[in-house]
mmCIF file of C-alpha atoms in Angstrom:
data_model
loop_
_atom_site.group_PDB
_atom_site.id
_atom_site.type_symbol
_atom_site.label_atom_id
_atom_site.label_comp_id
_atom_site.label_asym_id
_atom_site.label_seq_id
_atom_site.Cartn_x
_atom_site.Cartn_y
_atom_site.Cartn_z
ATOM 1 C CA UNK U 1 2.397 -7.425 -16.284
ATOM 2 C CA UNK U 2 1.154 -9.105 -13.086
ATOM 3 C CA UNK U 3 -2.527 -9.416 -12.731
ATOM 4 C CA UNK U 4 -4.743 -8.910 -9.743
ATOM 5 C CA UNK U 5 -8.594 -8.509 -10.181
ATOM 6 C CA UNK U 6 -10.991 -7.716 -7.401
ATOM 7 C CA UNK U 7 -14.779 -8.627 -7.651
ATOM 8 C CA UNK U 8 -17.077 -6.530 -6.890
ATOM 9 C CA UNK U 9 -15.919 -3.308 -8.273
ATOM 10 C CA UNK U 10 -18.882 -1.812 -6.519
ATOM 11 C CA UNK U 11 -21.247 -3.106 -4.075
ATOM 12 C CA UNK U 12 -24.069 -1.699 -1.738
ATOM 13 C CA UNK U 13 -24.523 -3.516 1.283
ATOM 14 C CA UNK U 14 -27.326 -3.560 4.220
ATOM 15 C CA UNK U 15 -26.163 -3.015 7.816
ATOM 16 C CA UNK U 16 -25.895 -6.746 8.882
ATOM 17 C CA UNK U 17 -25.741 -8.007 5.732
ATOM 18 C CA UNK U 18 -23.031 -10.278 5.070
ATOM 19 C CA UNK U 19 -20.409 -9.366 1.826
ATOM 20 C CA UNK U 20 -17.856 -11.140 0.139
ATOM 21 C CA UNK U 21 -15.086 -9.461 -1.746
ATOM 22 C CA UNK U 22 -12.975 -11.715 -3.991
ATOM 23 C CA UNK U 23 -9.501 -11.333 -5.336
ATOM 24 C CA UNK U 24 -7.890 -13.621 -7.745
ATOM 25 C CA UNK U 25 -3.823 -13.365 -9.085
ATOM 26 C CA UNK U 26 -2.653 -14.977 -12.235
ATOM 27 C CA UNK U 27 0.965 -13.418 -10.579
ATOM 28 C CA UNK U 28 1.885 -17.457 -9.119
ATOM 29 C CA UNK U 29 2.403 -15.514 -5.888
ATOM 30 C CA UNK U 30 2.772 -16.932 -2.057
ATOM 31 C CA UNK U 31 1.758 -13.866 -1.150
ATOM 32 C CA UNK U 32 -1.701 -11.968 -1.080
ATOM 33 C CA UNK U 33 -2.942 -9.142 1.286
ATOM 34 C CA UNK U 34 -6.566 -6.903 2.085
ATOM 35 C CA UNK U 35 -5.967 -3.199 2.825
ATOM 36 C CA UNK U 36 -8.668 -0.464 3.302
ATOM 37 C CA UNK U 37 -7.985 3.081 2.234
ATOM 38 C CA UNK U 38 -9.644 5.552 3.599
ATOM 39 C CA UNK U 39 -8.688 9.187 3.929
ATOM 40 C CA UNK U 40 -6.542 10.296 6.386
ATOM 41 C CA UNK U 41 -6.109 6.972 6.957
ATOM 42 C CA UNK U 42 -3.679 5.425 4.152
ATOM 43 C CA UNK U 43 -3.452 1.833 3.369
ATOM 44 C CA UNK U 44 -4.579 -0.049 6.210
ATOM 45 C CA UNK U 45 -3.668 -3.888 6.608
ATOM 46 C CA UNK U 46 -6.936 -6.085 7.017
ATOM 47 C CA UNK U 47 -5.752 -9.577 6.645
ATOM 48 C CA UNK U 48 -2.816 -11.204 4.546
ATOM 49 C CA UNK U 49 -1.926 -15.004 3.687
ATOM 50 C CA UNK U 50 1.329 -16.767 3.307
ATOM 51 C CA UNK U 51 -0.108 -19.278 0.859
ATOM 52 C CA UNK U 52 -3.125 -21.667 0.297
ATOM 53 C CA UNK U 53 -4.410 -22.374 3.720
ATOM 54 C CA UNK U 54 -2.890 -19.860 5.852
ATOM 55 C CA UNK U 55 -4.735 -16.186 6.891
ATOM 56 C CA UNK U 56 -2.582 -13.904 9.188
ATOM 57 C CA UNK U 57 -4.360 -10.944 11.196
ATOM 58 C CA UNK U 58 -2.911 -7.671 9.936
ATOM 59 C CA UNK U 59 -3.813 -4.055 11.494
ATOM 60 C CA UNK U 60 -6.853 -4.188 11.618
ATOM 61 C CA UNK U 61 -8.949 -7.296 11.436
ATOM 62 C CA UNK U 62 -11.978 -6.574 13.685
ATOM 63 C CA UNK U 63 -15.162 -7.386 12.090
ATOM 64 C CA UNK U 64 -12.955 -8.843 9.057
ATOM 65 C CA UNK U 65 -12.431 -12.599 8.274
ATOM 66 C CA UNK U 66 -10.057 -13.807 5.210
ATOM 67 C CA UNK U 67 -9.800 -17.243 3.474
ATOM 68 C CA UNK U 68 -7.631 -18.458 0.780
ATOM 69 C CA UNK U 69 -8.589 -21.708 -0.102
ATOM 70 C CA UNK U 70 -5.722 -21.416 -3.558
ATOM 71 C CA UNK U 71 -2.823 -20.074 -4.345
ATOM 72 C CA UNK U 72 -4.806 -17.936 -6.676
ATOM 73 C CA UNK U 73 -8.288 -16.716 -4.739
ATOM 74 C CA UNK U 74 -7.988 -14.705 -1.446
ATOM 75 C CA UNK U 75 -11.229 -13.701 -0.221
ATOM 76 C CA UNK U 76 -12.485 -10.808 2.495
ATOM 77 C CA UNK U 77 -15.482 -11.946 4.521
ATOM 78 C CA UNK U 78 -17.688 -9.212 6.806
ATOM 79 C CA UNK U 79 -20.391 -11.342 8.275
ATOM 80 C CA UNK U 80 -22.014 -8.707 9.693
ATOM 81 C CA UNK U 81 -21.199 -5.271 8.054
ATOM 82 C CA UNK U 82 -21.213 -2.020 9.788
ATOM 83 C CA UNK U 83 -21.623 0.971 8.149
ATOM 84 C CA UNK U 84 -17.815 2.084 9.629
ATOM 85 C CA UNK U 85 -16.996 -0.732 6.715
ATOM 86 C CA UNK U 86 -17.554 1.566 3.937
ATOM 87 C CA UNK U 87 -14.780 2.024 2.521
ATOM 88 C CA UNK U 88 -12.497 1.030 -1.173
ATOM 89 C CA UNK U 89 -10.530 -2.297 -0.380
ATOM 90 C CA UNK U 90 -7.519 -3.313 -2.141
ATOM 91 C CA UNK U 91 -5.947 -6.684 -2.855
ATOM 92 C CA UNK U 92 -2.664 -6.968 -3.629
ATOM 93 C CA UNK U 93 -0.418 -10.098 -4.039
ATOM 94 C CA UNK U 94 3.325 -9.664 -3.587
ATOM 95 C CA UNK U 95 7.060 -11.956 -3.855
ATOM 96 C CA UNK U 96 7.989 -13.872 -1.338
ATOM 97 C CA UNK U 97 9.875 -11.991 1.684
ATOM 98 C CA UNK U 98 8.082 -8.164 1.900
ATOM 99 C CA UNK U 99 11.501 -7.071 1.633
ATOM 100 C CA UNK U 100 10.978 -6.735 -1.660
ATOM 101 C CA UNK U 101 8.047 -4.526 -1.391
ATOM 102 C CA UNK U 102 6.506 -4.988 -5.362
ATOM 103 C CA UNK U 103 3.544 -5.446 -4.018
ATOM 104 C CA UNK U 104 0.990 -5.325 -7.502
ATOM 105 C CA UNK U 105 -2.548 -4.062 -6.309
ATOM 106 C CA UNK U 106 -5.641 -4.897 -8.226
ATOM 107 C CA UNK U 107 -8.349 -2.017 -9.153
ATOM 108 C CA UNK U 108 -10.249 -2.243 -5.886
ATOM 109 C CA UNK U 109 -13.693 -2.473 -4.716
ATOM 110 C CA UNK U 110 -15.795 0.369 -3.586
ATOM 111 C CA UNK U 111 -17.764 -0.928 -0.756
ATOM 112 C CA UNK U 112 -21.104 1.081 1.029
ATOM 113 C CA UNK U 113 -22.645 -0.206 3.778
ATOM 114 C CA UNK U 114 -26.241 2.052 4.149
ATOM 115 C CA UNK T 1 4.775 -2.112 16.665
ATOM 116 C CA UNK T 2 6.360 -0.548 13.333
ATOM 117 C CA UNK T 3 4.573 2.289 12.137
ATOM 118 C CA UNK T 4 5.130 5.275 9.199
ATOM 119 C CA UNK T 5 4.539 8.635 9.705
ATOM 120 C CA UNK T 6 3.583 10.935 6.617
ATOM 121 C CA UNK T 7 2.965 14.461 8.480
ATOM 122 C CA UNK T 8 1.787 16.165 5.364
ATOM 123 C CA UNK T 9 -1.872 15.361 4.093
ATOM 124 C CA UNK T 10 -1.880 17.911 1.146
ATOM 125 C CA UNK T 11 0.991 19.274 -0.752
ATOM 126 C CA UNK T 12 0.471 21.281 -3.459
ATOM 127 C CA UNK T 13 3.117 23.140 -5.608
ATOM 128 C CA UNK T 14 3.661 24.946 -8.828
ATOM 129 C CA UNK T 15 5.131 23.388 -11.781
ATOM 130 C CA UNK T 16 8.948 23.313 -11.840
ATOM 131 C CA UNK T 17 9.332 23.689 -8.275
ATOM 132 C CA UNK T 18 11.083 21.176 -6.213
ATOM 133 C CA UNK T 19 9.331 18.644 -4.608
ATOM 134 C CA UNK T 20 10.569 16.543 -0.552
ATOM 135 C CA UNK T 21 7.921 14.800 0.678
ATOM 136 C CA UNK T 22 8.630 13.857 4.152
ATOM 137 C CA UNK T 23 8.100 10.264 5.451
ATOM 138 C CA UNK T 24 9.581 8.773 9.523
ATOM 139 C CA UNK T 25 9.238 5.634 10.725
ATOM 140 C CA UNK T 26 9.300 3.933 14.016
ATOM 141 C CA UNK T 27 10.940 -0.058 13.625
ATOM 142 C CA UNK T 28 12.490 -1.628 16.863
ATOM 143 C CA UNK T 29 14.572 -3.168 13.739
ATOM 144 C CA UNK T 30 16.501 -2.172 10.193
ATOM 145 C CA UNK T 31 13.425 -2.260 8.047
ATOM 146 C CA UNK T 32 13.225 -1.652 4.367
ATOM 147 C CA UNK T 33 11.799 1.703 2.995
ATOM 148 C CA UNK T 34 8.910 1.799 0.125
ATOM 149 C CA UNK T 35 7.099 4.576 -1.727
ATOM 150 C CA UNK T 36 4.460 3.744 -3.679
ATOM 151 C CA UNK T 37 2.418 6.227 -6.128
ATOM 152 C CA UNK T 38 -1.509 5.954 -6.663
ATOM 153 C CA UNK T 39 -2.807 7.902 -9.880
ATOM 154 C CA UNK T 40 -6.684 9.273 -9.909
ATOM 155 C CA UNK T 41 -8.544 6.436 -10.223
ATOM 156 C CA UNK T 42 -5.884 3.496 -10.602
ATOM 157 C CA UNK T 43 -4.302 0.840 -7.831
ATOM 158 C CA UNK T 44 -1.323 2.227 -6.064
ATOM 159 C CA UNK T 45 2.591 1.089 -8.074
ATOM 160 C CA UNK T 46 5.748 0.412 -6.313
ATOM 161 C CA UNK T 47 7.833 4.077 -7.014
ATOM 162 C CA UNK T 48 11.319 3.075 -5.301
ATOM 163 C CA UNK T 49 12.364 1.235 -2.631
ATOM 164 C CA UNK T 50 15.692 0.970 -0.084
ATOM 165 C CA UNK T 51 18.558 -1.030 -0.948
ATOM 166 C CA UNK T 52 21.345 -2.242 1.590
ATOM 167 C CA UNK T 53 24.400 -1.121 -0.861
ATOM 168 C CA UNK T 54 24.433 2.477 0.099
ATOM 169 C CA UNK T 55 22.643 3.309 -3.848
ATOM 170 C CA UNK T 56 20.445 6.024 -4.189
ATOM 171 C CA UNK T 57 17.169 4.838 -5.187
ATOM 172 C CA UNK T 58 15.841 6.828 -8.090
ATOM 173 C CA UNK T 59 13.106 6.238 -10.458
ATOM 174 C CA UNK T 60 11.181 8.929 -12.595
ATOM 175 C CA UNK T 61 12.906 11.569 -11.555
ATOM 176 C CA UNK T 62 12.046 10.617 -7.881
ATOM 177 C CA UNK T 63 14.891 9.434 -5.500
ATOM 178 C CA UNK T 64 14.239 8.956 -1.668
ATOM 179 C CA UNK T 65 17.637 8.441 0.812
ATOM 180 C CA UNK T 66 17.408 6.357 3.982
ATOM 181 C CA UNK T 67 18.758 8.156 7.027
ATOM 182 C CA UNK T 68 18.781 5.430 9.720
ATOM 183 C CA UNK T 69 19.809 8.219 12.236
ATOM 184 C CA UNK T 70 17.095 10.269 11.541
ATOM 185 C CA UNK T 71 14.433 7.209 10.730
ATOM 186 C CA UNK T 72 13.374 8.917 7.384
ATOM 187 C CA UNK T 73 13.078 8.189 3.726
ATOM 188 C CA UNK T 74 12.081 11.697 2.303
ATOM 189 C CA UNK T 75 11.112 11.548 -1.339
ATOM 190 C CA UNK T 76 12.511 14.397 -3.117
ATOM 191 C CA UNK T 77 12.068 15.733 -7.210
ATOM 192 C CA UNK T 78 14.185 18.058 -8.495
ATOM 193 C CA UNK T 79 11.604 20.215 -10.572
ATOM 194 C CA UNK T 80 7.876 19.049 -10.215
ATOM 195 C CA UNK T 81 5.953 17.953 -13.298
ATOM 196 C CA UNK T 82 1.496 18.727 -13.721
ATOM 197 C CA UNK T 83 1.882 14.414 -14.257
ATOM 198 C CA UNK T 84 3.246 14.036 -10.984
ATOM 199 C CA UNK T 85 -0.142 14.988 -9.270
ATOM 200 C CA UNK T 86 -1.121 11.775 -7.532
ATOM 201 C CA UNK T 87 -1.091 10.116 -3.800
ATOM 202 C CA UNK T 88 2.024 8.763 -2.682
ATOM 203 C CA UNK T 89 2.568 6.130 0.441
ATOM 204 C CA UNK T 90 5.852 5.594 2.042
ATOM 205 C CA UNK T 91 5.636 1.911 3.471
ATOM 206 C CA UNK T 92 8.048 -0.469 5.588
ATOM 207 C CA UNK T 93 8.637 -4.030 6.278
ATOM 208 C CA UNK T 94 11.184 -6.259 8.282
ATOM 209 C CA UNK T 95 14.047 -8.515 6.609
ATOM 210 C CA UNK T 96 11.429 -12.364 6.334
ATOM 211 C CA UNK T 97 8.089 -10.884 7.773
ATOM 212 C CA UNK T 98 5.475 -10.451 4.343
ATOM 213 C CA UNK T 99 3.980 -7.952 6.201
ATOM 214 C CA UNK T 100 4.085 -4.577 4.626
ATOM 215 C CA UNK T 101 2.913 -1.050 6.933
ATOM 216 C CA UNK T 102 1.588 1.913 5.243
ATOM 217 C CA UNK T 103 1.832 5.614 5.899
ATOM 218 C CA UNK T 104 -1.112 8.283 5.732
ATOM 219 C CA UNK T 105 -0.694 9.286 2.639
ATOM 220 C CA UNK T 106 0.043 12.492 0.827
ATOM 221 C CA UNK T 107 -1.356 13.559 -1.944
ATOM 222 C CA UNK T 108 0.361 15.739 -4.035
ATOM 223 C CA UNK T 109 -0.881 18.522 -6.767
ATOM 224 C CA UNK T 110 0.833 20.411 -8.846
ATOM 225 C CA UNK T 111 -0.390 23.640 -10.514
ATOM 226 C CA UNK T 112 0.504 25.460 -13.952
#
């Protein structure tokens, strides 16, 4: 079974605080990807990566950075969160060519922004 | 840009019933179709997805048929199941672009 873990599970964060959410995938894939889900809202695309070095701007990347500085770590940077930031994130990691679509999500991280 | 529409936030339904859950999309091209399923409490899992050889996808009862003149991917159960409660996305992408668009959402419970 592929394996994506997020870290923090939970996290309370100050407006203008900076947070860090981690993902790492033992899945050897090229592929990984930060969505927020929020009600009413779905899955939204933060940031994704094609592979150690590279971060592509999904849907919504305002206020977001990424890095992925391995194939196996993909991290989500707010430098300056907001409480609009609350939200769960997800990290997923996924084949080569979305066509595919087996994207496998980790548990994700509960973020609150007071 | 490409975008999927999921009109209905809340479905609910009694047991045995049948179940269509409607997704659209918009794609200036051919995309490929996805519905994932998110349990209480766990990440969201790949249900079914489109294929190109005119197969019906089916998995768990579920099946879901592209309708390229219509721009939909309904996901359809013959007779609905108290495990089947759960939130389910209909997502697309393009043939060589990794990125994949979600719907809304709908989350789906059935009753006794």
């Amino acid at each position: 079974e592929a394996a994506v873990t997020q870290s923090p599970r939970n996290k309370v964060a100050v407006t203008g605080g900076k947070v860090t959410l981690s993902c790492n995938q033992t899945n050897n894939h090229n592929n990984m990807y930060w969505y927020r889900q929020d009600t009413g809202h779905g899955l939204r695309l933060i940031h994704y990566s094609y592979g150690a070095g590279s971060t592509e701007k999904g849907d919504i990347p305002d206020g977001y950075k990424a890095s992925r500085p391995s194939q196996e770590n993909f991290s989500l940077i707010l430098e300056l969160a907001t409480p609009s930031q609350t939200s769960v994130y997800f990290c997923a990691s996924g084949e080569d060519r979305g066509n595919t679509g087996q994207l496998y999500f980790g548990e994700g991280s509960k973020l609150t922004v007071l | 840009g490409d975008s999927v529409t999921q009109t209905e936030g809340l479905v609910t339904l009694t047991e045995g019933l049948p179940v269509m859950l409607n997704c659209t999309y918009q794609s200036t091209y051919s995309p490929f179709l996805f519905w994932y399923v998110q349990h209480l409490n766990e990440a969201p899992k790949l249900l079914l997805k489109s294929f190109t050889d005119n197969k019906r996808p089916e998995h768990q009862g579920f099946h879901a048929t592209l309708h390229k003149s219509s721009s939909s991917f309904h996901l359809q159960k013959s007779s609905a199941q108290l495990s089947d409660s759960a939130l389910y996305y209909c997502a697309l992408s393009l043939y060589g672009n990794e990125k994949i668009t979600f719907g809304a959402g709908t989350k789906l419970t059935i009753k006794p």
